[in-house]
XYZ file of C-alpha atoms in Angstrom:
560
model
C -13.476 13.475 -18.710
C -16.530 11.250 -19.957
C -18.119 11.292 -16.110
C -17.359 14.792 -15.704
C -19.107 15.917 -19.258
C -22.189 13.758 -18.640
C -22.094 15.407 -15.146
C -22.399 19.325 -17.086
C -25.293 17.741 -19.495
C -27.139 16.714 -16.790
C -26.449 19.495 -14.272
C -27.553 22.107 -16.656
C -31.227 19.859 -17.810
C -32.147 19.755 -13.687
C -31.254 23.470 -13.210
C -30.960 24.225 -9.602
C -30.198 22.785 -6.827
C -28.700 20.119 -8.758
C -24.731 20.649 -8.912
C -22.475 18.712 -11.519
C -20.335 17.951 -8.145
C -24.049 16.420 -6.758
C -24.718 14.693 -10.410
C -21.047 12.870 -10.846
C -21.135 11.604 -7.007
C -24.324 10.175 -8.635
C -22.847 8.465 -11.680
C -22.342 4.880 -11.380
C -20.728 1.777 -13.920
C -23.724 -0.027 -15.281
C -23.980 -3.537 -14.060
C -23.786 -5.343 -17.455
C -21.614 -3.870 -20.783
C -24.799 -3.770 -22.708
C -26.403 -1.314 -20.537
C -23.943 1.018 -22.190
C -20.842 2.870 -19.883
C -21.928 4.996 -17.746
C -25.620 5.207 -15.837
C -27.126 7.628 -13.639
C -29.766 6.616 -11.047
C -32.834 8.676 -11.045
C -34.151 7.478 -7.419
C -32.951 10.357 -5.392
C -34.896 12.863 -7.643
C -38.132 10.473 -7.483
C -39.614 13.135 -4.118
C -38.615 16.392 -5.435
C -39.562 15.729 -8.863
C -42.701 14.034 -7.265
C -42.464 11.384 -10.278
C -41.533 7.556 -10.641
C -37.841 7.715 -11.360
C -39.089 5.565 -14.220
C -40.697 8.846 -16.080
C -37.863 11.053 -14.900
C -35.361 8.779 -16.680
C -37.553 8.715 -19.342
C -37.633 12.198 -19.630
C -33.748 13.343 -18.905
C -32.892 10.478 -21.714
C -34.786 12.178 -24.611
C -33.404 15.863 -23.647
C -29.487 14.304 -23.008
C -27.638 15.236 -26.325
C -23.498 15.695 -26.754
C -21.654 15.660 -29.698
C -19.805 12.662 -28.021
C -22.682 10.442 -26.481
C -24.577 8.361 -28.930
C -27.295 7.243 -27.276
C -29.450 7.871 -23.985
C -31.550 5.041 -23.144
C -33.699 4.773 -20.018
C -33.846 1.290 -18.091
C -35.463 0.860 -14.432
C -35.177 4.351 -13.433
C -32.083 4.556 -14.647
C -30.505 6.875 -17.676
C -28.106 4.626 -19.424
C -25.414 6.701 -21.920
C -23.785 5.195 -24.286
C -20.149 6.739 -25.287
C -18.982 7.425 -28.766
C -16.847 4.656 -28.879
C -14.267 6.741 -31.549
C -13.809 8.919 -30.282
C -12.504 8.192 -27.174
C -10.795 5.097 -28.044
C -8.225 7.932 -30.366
C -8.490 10.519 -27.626
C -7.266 7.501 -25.001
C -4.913 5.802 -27.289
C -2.895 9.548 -28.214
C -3.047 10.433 -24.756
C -0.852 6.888 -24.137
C 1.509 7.244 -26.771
C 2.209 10.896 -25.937
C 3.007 10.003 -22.017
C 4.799 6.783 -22.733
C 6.354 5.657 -19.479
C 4.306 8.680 -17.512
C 0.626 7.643 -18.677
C -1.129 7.708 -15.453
C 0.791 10.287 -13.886
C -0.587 13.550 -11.849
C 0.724 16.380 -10.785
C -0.990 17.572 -7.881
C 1.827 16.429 -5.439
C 4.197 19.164 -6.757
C 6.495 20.638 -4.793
C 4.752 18.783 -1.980
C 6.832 16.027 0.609
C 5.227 12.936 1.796
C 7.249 11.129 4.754
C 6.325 7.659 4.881
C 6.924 5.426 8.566
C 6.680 1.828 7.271
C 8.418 -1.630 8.001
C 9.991 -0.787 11.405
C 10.575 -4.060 12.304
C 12.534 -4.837 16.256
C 15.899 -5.324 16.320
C 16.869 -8.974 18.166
C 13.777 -10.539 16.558
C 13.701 -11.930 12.713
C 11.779 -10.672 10.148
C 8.213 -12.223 10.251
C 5.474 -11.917 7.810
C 4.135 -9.749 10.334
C 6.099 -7.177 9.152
C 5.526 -7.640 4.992
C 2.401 -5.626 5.320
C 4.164 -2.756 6.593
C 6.733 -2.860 4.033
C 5.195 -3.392 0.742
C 2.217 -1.226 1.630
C 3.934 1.584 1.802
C 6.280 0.729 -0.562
C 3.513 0.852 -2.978
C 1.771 3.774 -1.490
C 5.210 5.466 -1.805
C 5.420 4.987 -5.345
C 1.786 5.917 -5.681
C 2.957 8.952 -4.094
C 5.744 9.541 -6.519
C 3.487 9.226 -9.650
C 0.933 11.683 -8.603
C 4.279 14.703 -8.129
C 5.459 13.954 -4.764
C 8.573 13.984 -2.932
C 8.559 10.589 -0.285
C 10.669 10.176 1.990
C 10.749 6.266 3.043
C 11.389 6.273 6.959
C 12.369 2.910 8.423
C 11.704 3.438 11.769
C 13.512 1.154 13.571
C 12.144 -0.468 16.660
C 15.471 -0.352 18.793
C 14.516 0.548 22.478
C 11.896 -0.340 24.738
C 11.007 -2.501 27.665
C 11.391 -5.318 25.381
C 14.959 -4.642 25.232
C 15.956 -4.680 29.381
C 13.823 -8.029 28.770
C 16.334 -9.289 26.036
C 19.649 -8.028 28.134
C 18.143 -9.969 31.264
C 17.618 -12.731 28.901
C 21.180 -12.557 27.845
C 22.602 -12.725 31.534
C 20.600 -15.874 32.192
C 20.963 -18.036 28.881
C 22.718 -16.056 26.381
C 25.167 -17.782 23.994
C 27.477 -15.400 22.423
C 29.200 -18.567 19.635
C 25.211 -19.422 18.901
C 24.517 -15.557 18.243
C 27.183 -15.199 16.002
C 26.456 -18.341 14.094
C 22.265 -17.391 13.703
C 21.612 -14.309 15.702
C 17.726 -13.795 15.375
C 17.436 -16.970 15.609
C 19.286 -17.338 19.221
C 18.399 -13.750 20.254
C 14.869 -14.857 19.675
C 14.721 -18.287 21.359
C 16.141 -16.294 24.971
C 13.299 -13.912 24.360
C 10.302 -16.674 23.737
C 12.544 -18.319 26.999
C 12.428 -14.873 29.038
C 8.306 -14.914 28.645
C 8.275 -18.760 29.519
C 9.812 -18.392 32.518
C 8.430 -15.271 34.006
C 4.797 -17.091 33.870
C 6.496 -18.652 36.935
C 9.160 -16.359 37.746
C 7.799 -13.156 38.116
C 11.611 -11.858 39.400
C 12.135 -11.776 35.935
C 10.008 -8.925 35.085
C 11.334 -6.913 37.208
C 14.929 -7.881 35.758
C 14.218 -7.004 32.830
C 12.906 -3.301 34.186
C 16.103 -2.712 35.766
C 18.224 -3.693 32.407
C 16.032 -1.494 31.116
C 16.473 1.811 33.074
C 20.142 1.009 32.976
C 19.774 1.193 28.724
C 18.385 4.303 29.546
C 21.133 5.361 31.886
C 23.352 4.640 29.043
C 25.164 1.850 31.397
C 27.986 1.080 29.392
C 27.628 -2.959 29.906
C 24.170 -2.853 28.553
C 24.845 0.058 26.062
C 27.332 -2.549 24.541
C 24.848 -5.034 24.412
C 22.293 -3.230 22.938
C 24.607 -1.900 20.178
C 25.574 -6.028 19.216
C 21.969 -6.863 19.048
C 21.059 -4.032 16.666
C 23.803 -4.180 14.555
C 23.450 -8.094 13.679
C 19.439 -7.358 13.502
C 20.171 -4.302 10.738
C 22.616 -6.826 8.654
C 19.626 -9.643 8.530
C 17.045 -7.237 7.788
C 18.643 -5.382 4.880
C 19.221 -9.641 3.171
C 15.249 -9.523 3.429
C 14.904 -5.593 1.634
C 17.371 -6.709 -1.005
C 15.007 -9.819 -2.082
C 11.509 -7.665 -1.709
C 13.418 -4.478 -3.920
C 12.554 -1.932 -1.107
C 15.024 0.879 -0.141
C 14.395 3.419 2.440
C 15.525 7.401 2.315
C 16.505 7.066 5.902
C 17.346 4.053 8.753
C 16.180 5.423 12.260
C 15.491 3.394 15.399
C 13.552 5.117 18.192
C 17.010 5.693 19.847
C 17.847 8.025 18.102
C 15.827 10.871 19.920
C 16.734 9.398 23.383
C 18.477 13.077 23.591
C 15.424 14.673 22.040
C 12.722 13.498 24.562
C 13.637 15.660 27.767
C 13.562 18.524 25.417
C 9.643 17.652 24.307
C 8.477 16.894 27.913
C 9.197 20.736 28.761
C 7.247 21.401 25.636
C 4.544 19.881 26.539
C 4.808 21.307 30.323
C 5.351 24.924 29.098
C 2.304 24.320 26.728
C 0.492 23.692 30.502
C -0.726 20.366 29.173
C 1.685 17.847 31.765
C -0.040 16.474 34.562
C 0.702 14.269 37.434
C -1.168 10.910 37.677
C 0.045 8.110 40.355
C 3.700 9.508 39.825
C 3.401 9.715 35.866
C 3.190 12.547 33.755
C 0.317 12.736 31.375
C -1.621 14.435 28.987
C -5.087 14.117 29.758
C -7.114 13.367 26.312
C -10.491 13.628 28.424
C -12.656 16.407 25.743
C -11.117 13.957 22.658
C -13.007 11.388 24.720
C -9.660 8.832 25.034
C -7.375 7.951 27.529
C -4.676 10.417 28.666
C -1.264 9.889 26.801
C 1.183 8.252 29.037
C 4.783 10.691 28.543
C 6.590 9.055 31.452
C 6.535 6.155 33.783
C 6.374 6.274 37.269
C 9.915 4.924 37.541
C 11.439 7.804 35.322
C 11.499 6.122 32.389
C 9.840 7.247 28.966
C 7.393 5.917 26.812
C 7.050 4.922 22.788
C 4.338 7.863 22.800
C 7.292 10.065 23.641
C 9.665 8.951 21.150
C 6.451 9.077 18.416
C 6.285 12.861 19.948
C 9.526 13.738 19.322
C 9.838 11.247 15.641
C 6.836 13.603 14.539
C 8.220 17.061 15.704
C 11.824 16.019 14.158
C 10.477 15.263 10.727
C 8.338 18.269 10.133
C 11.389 20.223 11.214
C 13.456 18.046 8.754
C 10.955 17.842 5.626
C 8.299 20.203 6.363
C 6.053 17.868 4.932
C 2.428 17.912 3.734
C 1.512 14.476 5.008
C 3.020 12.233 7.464
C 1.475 8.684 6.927
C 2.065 5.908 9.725
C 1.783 2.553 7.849
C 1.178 0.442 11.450
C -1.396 -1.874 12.125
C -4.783 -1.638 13.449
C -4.010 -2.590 17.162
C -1.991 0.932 17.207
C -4.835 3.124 16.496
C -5.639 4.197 19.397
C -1.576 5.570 20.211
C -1.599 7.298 16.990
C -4.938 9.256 18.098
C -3.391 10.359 21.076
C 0.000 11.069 19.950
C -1.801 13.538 17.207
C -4.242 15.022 19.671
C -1.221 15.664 22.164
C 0.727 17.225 18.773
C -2.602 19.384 18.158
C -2.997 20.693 21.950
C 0.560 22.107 21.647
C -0.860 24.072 18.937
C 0.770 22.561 16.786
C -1.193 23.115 12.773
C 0.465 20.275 11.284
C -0.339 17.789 13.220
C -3.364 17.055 11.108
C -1.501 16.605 8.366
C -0.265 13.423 9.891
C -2.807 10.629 9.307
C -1.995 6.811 10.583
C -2.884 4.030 7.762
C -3.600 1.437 9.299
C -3.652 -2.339 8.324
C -5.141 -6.038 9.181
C -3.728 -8.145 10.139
C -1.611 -11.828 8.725
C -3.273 -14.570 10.685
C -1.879 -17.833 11.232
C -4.868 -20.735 11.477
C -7.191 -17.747 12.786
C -4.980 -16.017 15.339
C -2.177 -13.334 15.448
C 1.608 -14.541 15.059
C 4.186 -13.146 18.196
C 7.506 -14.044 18.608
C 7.301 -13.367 22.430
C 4.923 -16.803 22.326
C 7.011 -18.449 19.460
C 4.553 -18.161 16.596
C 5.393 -16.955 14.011
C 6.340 -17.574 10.020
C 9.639 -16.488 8.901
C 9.481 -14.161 5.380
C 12.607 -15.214 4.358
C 11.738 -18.538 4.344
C 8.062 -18.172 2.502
C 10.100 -15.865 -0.176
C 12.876 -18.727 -0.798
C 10.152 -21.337 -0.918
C 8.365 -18.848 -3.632
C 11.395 -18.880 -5.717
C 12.241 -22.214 -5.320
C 8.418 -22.783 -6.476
C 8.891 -20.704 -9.729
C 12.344 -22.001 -10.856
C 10.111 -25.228 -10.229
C 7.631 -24.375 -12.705
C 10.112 -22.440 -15.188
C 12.393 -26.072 -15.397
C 8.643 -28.003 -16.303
C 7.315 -25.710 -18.396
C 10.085 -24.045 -20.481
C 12.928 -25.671 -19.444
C 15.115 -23.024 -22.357
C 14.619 -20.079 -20.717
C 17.237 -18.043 -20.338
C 17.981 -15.988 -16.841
C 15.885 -18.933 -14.783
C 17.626 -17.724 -11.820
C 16.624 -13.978 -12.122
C 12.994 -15.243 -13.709
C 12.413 -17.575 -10.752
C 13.155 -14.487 -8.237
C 11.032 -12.134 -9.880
C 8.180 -14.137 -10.211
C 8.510 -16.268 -6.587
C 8.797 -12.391 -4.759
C 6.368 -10.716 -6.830
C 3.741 -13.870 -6.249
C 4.184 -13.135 -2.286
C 3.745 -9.388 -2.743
C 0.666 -9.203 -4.867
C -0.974 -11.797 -2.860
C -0.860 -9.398 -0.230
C -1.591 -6.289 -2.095
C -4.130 -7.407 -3.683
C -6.629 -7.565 -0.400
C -8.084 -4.415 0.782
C -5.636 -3.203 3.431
C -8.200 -2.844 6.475
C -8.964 -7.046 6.096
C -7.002 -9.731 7.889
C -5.145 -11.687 5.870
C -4.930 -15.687 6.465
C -1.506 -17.114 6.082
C -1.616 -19.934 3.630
C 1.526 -20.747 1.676
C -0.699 -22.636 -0.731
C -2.680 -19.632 -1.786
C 0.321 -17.359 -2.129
C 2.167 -19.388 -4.241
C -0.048 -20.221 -6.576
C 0.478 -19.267 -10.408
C -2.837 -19.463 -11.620
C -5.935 -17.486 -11.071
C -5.936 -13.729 -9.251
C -2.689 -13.779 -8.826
C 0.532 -12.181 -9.267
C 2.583 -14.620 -11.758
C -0.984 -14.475 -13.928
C -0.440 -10.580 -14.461
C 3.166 -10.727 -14.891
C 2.753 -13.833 -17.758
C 0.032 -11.535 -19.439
C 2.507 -8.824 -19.380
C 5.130 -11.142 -20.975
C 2.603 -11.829 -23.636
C 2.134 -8.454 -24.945
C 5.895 -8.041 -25.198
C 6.121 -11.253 -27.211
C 3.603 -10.227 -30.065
C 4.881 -6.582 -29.737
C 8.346 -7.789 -30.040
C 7.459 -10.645 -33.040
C 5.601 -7.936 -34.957
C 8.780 -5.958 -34.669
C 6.109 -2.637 -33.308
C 7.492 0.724 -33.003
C 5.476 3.529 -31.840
C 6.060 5.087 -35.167
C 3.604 2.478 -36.726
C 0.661 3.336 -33.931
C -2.816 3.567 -35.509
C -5.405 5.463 -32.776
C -8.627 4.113 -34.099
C -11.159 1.880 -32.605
C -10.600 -1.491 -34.518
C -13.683 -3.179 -33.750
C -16.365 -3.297 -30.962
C -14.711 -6.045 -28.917
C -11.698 -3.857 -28.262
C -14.344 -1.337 -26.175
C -13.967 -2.691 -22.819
C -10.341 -2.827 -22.819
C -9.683 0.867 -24.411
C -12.260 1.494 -21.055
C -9.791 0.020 -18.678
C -6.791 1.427 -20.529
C -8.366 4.981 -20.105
C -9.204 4.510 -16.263
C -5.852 4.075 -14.741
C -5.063 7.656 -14.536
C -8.055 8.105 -12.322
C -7.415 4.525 -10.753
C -4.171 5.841 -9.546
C -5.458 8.940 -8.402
C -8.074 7.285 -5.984
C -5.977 4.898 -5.097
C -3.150 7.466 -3.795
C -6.352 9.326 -2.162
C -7.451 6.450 -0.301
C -3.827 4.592 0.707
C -5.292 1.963 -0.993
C -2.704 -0.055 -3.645
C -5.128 -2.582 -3.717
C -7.465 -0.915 -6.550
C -4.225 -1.427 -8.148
C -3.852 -4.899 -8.163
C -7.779 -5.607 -8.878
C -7.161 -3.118 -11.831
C -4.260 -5.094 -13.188
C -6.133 -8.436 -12.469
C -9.261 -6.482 -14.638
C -6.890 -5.624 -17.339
C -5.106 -9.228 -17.632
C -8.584 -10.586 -17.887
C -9.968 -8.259 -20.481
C -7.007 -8.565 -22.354
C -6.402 -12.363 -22.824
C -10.131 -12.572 -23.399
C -10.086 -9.988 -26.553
C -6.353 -12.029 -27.856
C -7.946 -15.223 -27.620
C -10.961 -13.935 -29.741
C -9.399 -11.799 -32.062
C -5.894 -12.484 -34.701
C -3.791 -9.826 -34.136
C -0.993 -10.554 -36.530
C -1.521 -11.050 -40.044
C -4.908 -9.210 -39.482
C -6.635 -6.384 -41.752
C -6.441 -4.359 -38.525
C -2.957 -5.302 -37.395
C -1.485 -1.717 -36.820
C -4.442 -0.517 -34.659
C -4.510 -3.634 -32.523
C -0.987 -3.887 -31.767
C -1.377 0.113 -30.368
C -3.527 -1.352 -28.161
C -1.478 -3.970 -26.888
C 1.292 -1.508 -26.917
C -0.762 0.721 -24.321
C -1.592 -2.778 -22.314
C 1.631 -3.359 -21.729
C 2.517 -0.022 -20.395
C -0.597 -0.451 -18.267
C 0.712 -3.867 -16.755
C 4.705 -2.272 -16.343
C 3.381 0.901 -14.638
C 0.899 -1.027 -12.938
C 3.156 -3.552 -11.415
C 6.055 -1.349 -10.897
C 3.606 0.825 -8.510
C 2.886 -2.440 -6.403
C 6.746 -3.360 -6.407
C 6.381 -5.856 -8.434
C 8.861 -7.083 -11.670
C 7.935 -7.610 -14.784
C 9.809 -9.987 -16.304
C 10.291 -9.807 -20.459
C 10.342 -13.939 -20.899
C 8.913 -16.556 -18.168
């Protein structure tokens, strides 16, 4: 509200051709709190105005008035305004208490589906850290998606079918172990894989093996088909351990199998759409005025591709959900598939397609390099998530040995260290594995948010609050910067939705924790002249931190 009102004030004093859309892009947080809240540079005006920006500032400061800004102050060709603090501390504090549980919430998703392709981890290999990103990305974005009015559908998308699979099945003929499989099967199933690659550096027979297993999958070759069916089901039973202990569910389990009936059916949609060509005994669409390489549909050898499957996947949802965005959380590397996979969608004429948008992701590096099972490295999530748990009930036995629930404290906090550490980077970096980092309780970290949301629920809960007792007043200066953060999470929420980014949630909660154990440590809150009004506050802090944390997937524990 405050940007957009400064945005009219200042709009209407520069008349033409300056919009308010032009002035609020402009509007930026001043660097320090005592250059007031909000500041608006006066550099861009400095050749049509044909002044210093210093004298334009100096100028648009003494002619800014509004009820609700107290002062204008210009600073280094800058307009610095200065909020009335009141005001919007009982504007921000009803509009909590009235929304409760919703505070933050949009509505612009009504009535509007968002279909989310995330996790897909491969059947036959185990469940890396690789694959967290996927999964608790969007997760989050998914429940970012929820609080701004949208219906999500959570699509695991299954990676059940492939080369990689006549690879595994040739594997299996040479060294498979069916009483080992049974007794750790990702385990086994992966150590014939890492073998398959091993050998075939020497062996190339093997490749072509594993080609032949492969067309016979695809021949639905009962032998094979049998296989295949073993390795997926033991896969989908170790997986769904690894969902339980993150607290991720999915709307709908589907492996790329599924539309092995579907494909044949899309090829002479894209031939009657006169895009299929011929290339060395392929079929292809050719990508040439996008500027990328044509999209491979089928192999030489008859067999299809994952761009077909993705074809089909895309064309099966719309017809499912008719959805308004289709978001692919996959890493980086498969950027250049998505493009053509859209661009193929978009030459069948095809309007939706560009409602589909891939999110992509860095990657987690292990000492500087990318983990693969098919050269056996790689870092097992189970394992990290047990060690993180075993690391909190750790640090709960040392520190308050009394607590009740250890068990269900230690999981909460050991899972919900290993997903904020991730969260909390900007999804387009690489992330460096380091167990160290992730399970550490102090600092930027998950376990500090969640304790400073455990300490608002122990003075709320020791002062007996009720909403009923909620004073919306501005109890004294120091509370300023943290009625400012309080009242930014709508529009933090908002942008981060926008921008698939649940990051600028987990900085915000990190801001938030700060601010607030800052102002407790400074100020009494019980006992105090301004007890009621304070423990509002707190009250809306702790909403903040539940909302906040729930978005990222996170627990919040009421005792640690």
């Amino acid at each position: 509200m405050e940007k957009h009102m400064l945005a009219l004030q200042l709009s209407h004093i520069l008349g033409e051709p300056y919009s308010r859309e032009w002035v609020y892009e402009q509007l930026e947080l001043p660097k320090k709190e005592s250059f007031g809240d909000l500041a608006f540079p006066c550099f861009p005006l400095a050749k049509e105005f044909k002044k210093n920006p210093k004298l334009i500032a100096d100028e648009l400061a003494e002619k800014l008035k509004h009820p609700h800004i107290t002062k204008a102050e210009s600073a280094g060709g800058y307009v610095n305004v200065f909020l009335d603090q009141s005001f919007f501390t009982e504007e921000t504090l009803k509009e909590v208490l009235a929304n409760d549980r919703d505070y933050g919430s949009h509505n612009f998703g009504a009535e509007k589906t968002v279909v989310l392709d995330m996790s897909s981890p491969n059947i036959a290999k185990p469940f890396s850290m690789g694959h967290l990103r996927s999964t608790i990305i969007g997760n989050a974005i998914s429940n970012l998606a929820e609080k701004c009015g949208f219906e999500t559908v959570k699509v695991n998308y299954i990676g059940d079918y492939g080369t990689q699979f006549g690879k595994l099945v040739a594997a299996y003929h040479r060294w498979g172990d069916d009483d080992a499989i049974q007794a750790d099967p990702l385990t086994e199933l992966t150590r014939i894989y890492v073998k398959f690659h091993e050998e075939a550096k020497t062996d190339p027979t093997l490749i072509d093996e594993g080609r032949t297993c492969f067309k016979k999958l695809e021949d639905a070759d009962p032998e094979v088909l049998e296989l295949w069916r073993w390795f997926k089901d033991v896969s989908l039973q170790e997986f769904d351990r690894i969902y339980d202990l993150l607290g991720v569910t999915f709307d709908l389990t589907r492996g790329e199998a599924y539309y092995n009936d579907k494909m044949e059916g899309v090829i002479k949609r894209i031939a009657g759409a006169g895009l299929l060509e011929e290339s060395d005994g392929a079929q292809v669409v050719r990508l040439d005025e996008q500027e990328l390489p044509p999209c491979l549909i089928r192999k030489s050898n008859g067999t299809t591709t994952y761009a077909t499957r993705d074809l089909a996947a895309a064309i099966d949802r719309y017809e499912s959900f008719h959805f308004a965005e289709s978001l692919y959380l996959v890493g980086h590397e498969q950027t250049l598939h998505f493009q053509q996979v859209k661009y193929v969608l978009d030459k069948m004429d095809l309007p939706w397609a560009n409602d589909m948008h891939h999110v992509p992701f860095g990657m987690i590096l292990k000492d500087g390099k990318k983990m693969s099972t098919r050269a056996g490295k790689t870092v097992l999530l189970e394992q990290v998530l047990q060690e993180a748990i075993d690391r909190a009930r750790e640090n709960i036995a040392d520190k308050n040995p009394d607590l009740k629930n250890q068990e269900q404290v230690a999981r909460q906090v050991g899972v919900g260290s290993v997903i904020f550490h991730d969260l909390k980077h900007d999804r387009t970096h690489d992330v460096e594995f380091s167990l160290d980092d992730m399970l550490s309780f102090e600092g930027n970290t998950g376990p500090y948010v969640q304790y400073t949301h455990v300490r608002t629920k122990s003075l709320l809960k020791k002062a007996g609050y009720e909403k009923e007792d909620a004073e919306v007043k501005l109890v004294d200066e120091k509370a300023w910067p943290l009625i400012k953060l309080v009242r930014a999470f709508p529009k933090v929420v908002k942008e981060s939705y926008e921008q698939y980014d649940p990051s600028r949630i987990a900085k915000y909660l990190l801001d938030v924790s700060r601010s607030f154990n800052h102002y407790y440590a400074h100020n009494q809150i019980l006992d105090s002249d301004q007890e009621a009004g304070r423990l509002t506050l707190i009250y809306s802090v702790n909403l903040i931190l539940q909302n906040g944390l729930e978005i990222l997937g996170i627990e919040a524990p009421d005792q640690m």
